[in-house]
GROMACS .gro file of C-alpha atoms in nm:
model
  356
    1UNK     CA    1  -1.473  -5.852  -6.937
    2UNK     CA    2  -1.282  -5.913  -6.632
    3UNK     CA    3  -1.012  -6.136  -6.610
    4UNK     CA    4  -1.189  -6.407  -6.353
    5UNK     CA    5  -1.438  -6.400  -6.635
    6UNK     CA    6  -1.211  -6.484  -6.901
    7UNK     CA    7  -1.063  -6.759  -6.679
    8UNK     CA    8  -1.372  -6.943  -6.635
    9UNK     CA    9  -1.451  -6.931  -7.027
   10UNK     CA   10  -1.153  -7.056  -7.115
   11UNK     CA   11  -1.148  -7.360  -6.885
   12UNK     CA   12  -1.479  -7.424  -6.970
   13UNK     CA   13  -1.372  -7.443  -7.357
   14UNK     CA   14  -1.010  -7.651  -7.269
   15UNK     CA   15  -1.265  -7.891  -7.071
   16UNK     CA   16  -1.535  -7.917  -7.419
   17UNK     CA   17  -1.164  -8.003  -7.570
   18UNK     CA   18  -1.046  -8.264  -7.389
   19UNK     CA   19  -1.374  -8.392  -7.352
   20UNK     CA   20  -1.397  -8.425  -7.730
   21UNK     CA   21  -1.045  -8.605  -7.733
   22UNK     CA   22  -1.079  -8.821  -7.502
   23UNK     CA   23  -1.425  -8.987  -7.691
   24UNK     CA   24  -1.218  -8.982  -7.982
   25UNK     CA   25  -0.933  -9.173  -7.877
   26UNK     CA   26  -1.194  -9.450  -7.712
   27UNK     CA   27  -1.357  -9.468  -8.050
   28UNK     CA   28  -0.999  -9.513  -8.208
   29UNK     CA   29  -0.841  -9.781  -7.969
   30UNK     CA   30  -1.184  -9.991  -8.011
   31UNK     CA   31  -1.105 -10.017  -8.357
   32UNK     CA   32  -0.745  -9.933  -8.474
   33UNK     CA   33  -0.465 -10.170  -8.471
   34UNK     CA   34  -0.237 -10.043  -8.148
   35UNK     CA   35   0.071  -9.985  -8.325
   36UNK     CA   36   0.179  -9.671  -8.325
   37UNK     CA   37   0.241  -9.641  -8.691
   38UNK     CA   38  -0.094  -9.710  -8.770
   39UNK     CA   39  -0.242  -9.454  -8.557
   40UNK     CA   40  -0.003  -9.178  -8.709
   41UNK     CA   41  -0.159  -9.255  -8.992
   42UNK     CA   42  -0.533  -9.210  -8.874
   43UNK     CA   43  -0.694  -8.883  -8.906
   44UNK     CA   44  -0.919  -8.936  -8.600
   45UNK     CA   45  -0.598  -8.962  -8.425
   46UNK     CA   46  -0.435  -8.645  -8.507
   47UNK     CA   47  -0.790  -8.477  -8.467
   48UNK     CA   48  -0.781  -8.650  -8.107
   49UNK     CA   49  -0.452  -8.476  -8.059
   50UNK     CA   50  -0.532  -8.135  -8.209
   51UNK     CA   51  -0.814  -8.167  -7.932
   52UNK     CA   52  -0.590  -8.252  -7.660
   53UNK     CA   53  -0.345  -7.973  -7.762
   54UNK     CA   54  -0.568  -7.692  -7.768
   55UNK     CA   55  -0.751  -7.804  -7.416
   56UNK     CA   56  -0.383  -7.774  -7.302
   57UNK     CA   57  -0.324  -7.466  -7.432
   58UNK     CA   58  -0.683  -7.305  -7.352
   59UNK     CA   59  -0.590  -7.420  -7.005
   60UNK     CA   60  -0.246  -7.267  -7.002
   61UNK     CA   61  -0.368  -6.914  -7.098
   62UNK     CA   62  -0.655  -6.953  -6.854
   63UNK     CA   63  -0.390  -7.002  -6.575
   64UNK     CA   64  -0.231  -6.671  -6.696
   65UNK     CA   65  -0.565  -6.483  -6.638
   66UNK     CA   66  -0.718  -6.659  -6.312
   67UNK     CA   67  -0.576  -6.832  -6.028
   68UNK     CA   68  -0.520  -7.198  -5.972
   69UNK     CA   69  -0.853  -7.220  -5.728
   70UNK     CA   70  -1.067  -7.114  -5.995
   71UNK     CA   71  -0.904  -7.311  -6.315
   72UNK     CA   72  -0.830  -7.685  -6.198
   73UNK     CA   73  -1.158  -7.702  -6.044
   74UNK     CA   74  -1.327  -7.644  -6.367
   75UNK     CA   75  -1.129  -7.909  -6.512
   76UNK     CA   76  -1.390  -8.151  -6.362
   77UNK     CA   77  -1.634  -8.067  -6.651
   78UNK     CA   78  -1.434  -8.257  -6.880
   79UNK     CA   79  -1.557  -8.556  -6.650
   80UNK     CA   80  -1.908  -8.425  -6.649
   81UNK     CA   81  -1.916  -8.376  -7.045
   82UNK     CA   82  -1.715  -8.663  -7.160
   83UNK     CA   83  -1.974  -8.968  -7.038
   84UNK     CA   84  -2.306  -8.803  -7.183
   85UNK     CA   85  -2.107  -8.750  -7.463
   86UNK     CA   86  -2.009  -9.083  -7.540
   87UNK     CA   87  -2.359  -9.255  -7.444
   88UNK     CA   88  -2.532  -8.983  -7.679
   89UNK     CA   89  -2.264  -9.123  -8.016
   90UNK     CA   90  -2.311  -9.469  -7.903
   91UNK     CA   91  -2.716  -9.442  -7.898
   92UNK     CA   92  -2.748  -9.512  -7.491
   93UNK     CA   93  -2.845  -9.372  -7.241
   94UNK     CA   94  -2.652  -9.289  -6.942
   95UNK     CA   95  -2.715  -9.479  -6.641
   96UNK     CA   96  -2.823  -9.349  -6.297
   97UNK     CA   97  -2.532  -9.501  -6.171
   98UNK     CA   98  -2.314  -9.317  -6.389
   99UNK     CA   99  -2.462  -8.967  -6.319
  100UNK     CA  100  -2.456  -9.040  -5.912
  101UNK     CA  101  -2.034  -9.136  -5.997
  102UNK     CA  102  -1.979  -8.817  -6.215
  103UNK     CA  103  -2.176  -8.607  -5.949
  104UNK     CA  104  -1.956  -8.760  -5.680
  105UNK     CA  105  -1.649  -8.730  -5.848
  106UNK     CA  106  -1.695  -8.357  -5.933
  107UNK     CA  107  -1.785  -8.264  -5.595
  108UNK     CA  108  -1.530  -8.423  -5.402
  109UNK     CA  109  -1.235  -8.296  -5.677
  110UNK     CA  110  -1.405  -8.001  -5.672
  111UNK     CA  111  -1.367  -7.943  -5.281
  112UNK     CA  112  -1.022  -8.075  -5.282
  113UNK     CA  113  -0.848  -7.812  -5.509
  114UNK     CA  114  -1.061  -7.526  -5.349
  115UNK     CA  115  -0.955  -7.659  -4.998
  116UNK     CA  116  -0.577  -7.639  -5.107
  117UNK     CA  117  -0.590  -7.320  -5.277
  118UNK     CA  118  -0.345  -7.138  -5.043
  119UNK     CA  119  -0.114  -6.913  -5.196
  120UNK     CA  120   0.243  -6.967  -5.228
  121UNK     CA  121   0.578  -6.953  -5.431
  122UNK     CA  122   0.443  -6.910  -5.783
  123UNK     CA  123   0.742  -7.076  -5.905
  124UNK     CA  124   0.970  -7.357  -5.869
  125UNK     CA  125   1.339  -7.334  -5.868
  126UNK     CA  126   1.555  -7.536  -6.097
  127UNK     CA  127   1.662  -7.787  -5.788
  128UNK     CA  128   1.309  -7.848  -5.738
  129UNK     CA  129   1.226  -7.881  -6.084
  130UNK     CA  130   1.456  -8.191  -6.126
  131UNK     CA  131   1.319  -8.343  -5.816
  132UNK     CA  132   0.920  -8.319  -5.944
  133UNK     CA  133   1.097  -8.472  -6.293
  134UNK     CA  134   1.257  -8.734  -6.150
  135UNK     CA  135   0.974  -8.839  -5.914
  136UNK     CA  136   0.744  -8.806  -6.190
  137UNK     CA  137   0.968  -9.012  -6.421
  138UNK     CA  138   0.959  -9.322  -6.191
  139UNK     CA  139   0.635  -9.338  -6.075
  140UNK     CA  140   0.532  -9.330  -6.474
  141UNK     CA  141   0.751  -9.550  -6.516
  142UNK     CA  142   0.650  -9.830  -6.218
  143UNK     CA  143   0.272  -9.783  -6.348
  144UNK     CA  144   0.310  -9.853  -6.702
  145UNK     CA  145   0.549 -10.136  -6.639
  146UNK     CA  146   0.325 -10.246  -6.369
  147UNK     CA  147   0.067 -10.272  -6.626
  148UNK     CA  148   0.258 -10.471  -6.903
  149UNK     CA  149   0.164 -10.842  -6.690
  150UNK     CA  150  -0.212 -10.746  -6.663
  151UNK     CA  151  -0.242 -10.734  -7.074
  152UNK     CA  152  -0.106 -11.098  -7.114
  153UNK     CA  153  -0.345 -11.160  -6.800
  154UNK     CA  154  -0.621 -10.961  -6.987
  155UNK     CA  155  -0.574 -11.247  -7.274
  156UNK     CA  156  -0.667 -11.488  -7.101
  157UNK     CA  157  -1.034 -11.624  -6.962
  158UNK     CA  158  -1.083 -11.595  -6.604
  159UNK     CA  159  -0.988 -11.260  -6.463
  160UNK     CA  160  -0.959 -11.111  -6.807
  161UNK     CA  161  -1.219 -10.811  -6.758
  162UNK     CA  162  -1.070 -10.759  -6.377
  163UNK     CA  163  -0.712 -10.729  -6.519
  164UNK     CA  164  -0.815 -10.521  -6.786
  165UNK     CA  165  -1.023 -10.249  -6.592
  166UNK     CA  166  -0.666 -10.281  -6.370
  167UNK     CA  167  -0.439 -10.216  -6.633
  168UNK     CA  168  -0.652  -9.900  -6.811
  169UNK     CA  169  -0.692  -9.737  -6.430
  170UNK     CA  170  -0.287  -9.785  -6.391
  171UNK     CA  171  -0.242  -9.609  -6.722
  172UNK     CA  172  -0.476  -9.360  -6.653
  173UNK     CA  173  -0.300  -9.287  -6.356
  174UNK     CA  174   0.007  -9.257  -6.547
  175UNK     CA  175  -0.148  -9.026  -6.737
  176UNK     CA  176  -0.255  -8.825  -6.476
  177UNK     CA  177   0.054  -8.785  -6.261
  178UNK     CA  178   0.233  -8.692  -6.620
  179UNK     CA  179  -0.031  -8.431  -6.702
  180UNK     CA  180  -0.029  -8.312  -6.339
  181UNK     CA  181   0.367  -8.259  -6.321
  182UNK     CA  182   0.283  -8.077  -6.660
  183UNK     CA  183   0.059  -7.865  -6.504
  184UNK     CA  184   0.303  -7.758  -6.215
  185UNK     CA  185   0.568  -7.657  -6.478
  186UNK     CA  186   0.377  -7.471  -6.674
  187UNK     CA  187   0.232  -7.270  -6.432
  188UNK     CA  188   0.605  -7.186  -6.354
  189UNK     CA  189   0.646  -7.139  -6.713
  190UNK     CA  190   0.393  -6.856  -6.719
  191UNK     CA  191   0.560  -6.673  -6.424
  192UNK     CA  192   0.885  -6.666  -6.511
  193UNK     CA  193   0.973  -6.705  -6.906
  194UNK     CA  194   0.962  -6.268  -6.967
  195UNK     CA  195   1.245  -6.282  -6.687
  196UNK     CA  196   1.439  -6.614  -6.738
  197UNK     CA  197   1.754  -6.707  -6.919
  198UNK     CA  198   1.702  -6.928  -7.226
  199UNK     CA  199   1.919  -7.199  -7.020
  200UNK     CA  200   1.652  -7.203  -6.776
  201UNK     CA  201   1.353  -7.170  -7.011
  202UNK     CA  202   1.449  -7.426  -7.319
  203UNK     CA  203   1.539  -7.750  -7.084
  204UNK     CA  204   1.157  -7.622  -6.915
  205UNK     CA  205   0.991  -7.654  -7.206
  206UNK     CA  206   1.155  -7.956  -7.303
  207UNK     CA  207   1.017  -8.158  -6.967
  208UNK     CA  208   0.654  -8.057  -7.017
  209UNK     CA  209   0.703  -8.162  -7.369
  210UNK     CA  210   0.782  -8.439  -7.235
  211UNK     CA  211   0.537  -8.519  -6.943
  212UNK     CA  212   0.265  -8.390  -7.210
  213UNK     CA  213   0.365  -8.651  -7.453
  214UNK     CA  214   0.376  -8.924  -7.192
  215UNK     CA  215   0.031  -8.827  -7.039
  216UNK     CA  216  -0.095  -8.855  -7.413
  217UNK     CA  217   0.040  -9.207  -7.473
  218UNK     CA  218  -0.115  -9.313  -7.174
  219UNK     CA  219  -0.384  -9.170  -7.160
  220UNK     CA  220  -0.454  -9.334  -7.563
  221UNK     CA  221  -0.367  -9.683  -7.373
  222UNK     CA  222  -0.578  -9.618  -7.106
  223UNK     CA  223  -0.911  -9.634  -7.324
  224UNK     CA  224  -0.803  -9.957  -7.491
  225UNK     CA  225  -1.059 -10.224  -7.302
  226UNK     CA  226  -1.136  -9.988  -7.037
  227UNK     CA  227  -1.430  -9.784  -7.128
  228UNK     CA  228  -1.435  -9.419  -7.107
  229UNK     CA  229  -1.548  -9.323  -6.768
  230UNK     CA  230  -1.330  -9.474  -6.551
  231UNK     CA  231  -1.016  -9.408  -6.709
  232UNK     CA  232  -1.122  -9.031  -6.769
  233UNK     CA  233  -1.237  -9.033  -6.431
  234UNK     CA  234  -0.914  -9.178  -6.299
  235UNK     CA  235  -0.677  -8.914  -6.495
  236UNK     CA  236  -0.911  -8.657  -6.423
  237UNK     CA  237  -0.880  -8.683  -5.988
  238UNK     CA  238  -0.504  -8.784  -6.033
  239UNK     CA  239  -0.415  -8.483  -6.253
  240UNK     CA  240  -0.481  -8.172  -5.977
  241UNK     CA  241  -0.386  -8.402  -5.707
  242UNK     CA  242  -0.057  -8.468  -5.838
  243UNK     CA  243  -0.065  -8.093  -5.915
  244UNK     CA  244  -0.176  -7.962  -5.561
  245UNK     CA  245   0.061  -8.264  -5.369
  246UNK     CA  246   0.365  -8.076  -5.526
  247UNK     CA  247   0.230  -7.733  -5.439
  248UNK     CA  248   0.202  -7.796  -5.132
  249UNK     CA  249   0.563  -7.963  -5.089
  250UNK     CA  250   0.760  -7.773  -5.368
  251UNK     CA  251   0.544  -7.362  -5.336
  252UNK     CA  252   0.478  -7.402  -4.907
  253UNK     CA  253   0.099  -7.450  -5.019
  254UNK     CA  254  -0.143  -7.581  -4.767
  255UNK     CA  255  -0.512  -7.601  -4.671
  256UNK     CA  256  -0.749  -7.324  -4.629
  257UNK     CA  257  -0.940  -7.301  -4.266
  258UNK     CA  258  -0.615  -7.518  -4.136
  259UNK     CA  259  -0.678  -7.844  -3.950
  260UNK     CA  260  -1.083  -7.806  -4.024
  261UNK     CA  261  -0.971  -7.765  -4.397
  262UNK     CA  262  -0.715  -8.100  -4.390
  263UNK     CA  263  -0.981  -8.310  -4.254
  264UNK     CA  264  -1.237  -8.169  -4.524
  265UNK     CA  265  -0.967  -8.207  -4.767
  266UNK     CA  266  -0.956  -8.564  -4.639
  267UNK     CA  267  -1.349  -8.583  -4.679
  268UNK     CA  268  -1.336  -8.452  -5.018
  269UNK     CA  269  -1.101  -8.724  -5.140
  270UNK     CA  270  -1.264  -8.956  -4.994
  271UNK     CA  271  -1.596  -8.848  -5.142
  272UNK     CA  272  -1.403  -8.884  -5.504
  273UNK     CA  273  -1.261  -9.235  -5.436
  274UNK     CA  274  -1.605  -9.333  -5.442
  275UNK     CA  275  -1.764  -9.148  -5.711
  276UNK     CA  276  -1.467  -9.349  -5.906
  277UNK     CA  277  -1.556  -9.672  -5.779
  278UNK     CA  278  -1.943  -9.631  -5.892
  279UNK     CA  279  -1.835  -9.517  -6.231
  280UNK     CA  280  -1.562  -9.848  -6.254
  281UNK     CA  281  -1.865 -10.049  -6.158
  282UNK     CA  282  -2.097  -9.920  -6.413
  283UNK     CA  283  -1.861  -9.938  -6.695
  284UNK     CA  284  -1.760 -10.297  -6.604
  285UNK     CA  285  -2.123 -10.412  -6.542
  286UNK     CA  286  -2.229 -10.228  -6.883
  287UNK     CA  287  -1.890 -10.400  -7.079
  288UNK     CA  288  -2.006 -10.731  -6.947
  289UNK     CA  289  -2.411 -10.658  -7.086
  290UNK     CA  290  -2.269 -10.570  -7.390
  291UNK     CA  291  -2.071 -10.894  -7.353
  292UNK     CA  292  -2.376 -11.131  -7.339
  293UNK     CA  293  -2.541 -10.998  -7.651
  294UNK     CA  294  -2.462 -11.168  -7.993
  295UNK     CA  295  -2.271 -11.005  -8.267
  296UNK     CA  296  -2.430 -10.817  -8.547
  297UNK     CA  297  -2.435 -11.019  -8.871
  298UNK     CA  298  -2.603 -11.219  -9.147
  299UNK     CA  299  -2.844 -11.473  -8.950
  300UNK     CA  300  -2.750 -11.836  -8.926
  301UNK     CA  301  -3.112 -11.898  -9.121
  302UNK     CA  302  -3.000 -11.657  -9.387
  303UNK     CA  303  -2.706 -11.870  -9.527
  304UNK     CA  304  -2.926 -12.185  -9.625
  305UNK     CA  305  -3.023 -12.162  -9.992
  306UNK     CA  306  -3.399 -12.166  -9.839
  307UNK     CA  307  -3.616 -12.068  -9.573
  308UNK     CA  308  -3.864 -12.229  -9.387
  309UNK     CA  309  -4.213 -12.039  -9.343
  310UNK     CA  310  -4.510 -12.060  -9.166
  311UNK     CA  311  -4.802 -12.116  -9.348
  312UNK     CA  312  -5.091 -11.862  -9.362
  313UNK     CA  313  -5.402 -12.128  -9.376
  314UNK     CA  314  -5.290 -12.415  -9.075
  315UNK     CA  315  -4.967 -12.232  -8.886
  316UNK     CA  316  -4.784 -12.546  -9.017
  317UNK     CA  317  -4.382 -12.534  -9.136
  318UNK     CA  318  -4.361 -12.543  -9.506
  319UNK     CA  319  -4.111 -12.559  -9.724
  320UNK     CA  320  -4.041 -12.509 -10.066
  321UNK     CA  321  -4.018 -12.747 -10.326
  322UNK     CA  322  -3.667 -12.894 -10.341
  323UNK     CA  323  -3.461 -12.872 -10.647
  324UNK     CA  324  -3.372 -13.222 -10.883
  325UNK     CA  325  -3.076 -13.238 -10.723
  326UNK     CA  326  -3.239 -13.209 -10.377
  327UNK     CA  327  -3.476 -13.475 -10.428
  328UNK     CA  328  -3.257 -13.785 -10.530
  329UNK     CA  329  -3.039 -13.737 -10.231
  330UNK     CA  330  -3.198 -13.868  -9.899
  331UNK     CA  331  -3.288 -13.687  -9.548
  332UNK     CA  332  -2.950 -13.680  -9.357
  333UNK     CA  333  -2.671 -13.656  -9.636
  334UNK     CA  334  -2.359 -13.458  -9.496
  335UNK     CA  335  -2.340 -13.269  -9.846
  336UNK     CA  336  -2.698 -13.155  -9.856
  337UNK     CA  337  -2.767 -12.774  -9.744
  338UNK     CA  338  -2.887 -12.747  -9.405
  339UNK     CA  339  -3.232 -12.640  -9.447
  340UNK     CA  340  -3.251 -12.968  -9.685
  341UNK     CA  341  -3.132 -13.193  -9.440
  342UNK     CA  342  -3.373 -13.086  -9.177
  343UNK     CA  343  -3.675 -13.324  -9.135
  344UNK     CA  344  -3.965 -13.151  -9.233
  345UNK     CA  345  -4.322 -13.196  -9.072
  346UNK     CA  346  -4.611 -13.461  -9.239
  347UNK     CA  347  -4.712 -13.279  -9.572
  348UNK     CA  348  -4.489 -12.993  -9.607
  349UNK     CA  349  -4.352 -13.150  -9.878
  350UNK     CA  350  -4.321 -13.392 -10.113
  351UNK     CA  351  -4.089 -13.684  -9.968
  352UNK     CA  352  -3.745 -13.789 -10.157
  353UNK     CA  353  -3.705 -14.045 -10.322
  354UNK     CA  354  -3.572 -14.382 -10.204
  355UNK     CA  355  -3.329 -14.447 -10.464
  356UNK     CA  356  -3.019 -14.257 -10.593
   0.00000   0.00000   0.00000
């Protein structure tokens, strides 16, 4: 087996991870309490984060056997397994809609990171490493607290669904610049930690500890009220664009084929931005369906001590014969059940009597 080969499996398995995660932790914010303490103590969550974990490190050895061209554009099928996924545990179907935004949004990520696979520094340098921390710290930083005023606005009535789609795509956007930044330093990890001091290597390892454990907190956030698609989608185009913006300032990247490649670069992205509108849309549109349709529960007829039937010989309403206590109250007393306080047609049964 070749070492392209091995690559491609890997990614492929690291995307069936995260896929897998990222249902999970949909499935737990639509039903857990959000407090942190809680979720520590939920097993789906720590399954979720297993998951997450060994996508991360599937993809990390993958980078070690196959270039960055071939790795982060297989990342896509996380995209492309996650929403069939989720439809298939929640008994629907996807939607055309849905398969036209995950077709869109693979194919233009997909053409960006192959357009801006040009080789460079495989490393960074410690200088640059602060700078890609620091710039990564404050834009995570300005989206989540950017996204604190849409949940009170998400509270409310009007505008509630628009602010929440807002705030879960600002998460997930969190989530992917952290992840992306992530990405960048690890891939610096795995050229340089057989040659670098441990002064070099331990405060490495301690930012994509930390990037990786705010991508995962925001990511978690993301799903709350937001669906799957778009914030996968959303974390999913922001991750290697984050990752192939700082190649190409921080490792003298650039685009293949030169100006022709920029401007289908510029295509490509373009071509994503609106595979991620479609599948915002569709989850919006399907959130407000779901919306419209009532609870499931105990029907309002099934809490009267009685039901009313149709009879089999004239189609008419009949009811039962009402208890003793029934018939010496009249039609229209507050403390009568409902179904005994309804007026019933001529000769479904016997009338009450006047008197108490």
């Amino acid at each position: 087996m070749t070492p392209l080969i091995l690559a491609v499996l890997l990614s492929v398995v690291s995307a069936v991870s995260y896929a897998g995660a990222a249902l999970l932790q949909e499935r737990l914010a639509v039903t857990t309490s959000p407090r942190r303490l809680r979720l520590l103590r939920s097993a789906t969550w720590w399954l979720a984060a297993v998951l997450q974990g060994a996508g991360a490190l599937l993809h990390v050895v993958a980078l070690g056997y196959g270039p960055l061209t071939v790795v982060q554009p297989l990342g896509v099928l996380t995209l492309v397994l996650a929403a069939p996924l989720g439809a298939a545990v929640a008994r629907r179907r996807v939607t055309g809609a849905a398969w036209r935004g995950i077709a869109l949004v693979s194919a233009g990520l997909a053409g960006i990171l192959l357009l801006t696979g040009a080789q460079g520094r495989t490393a960074l340098t410690g200088g640059q490493q602060a700078v890609l921390a620091v710039a990564v710290l404050g834009a995570v930083v300005l989206l989540v607290a950017g996204s604190a005023p849409l949940v009170r606005t998400g509270r409310g009535g009007g505008g509630a669904g628009r602010a929440r789609a807002l705030r879960s795509v600002a998460l997930a956007l969190a989530a992917g610049v952290a992840y992306g930044a992530a990405s960048v330093l690890v891939k610096t990890f795995a050229q340089t930690w057989t040659d670098s001091p441990l002064t070099r290597t331990v405060p490495l390892l301690a930012l994509i500890a930390l990037f990786a454990g705010a991508g995962l907190a925001a990511s978690q956030a993301s799903y709350r009220g937001g669906g799957l698609a778009a914030p996968l989608a959303t974390a999913t185009v922001a991750n290697p664009v984050v990752a192939a913006v700082a190649g190409i300032l921080l490792l003298d990247e650039g685009f293949r084929y030169g100006l022709l490649g920029a401007l289908l670069a510029a295509l490509a992205a373009a071509v994503t931005a609106w595979g991620l509108v479609v599948l915002t849309y569709d989850a919006s549109a399907r959130r407000a369906r779901d919306g419209e349709r009532p609870p499931p529960g105990p029907r309002p007829e099934d809490s009267v001590p009685f039901r009313a039937r149709v009879g089999a010989a004239d189609g008419r309403l009949a009811l039962p014969e009402p208890g003793p206590a029934v018939r010496h109250r009249r039609d229209g007393d507050p403390h009568l059940p409902l179904a005994a306080r309804v007026p019933s047609p001529a000769g479904a049964c016997p009338e009450p009597a006047a008197g108490r």
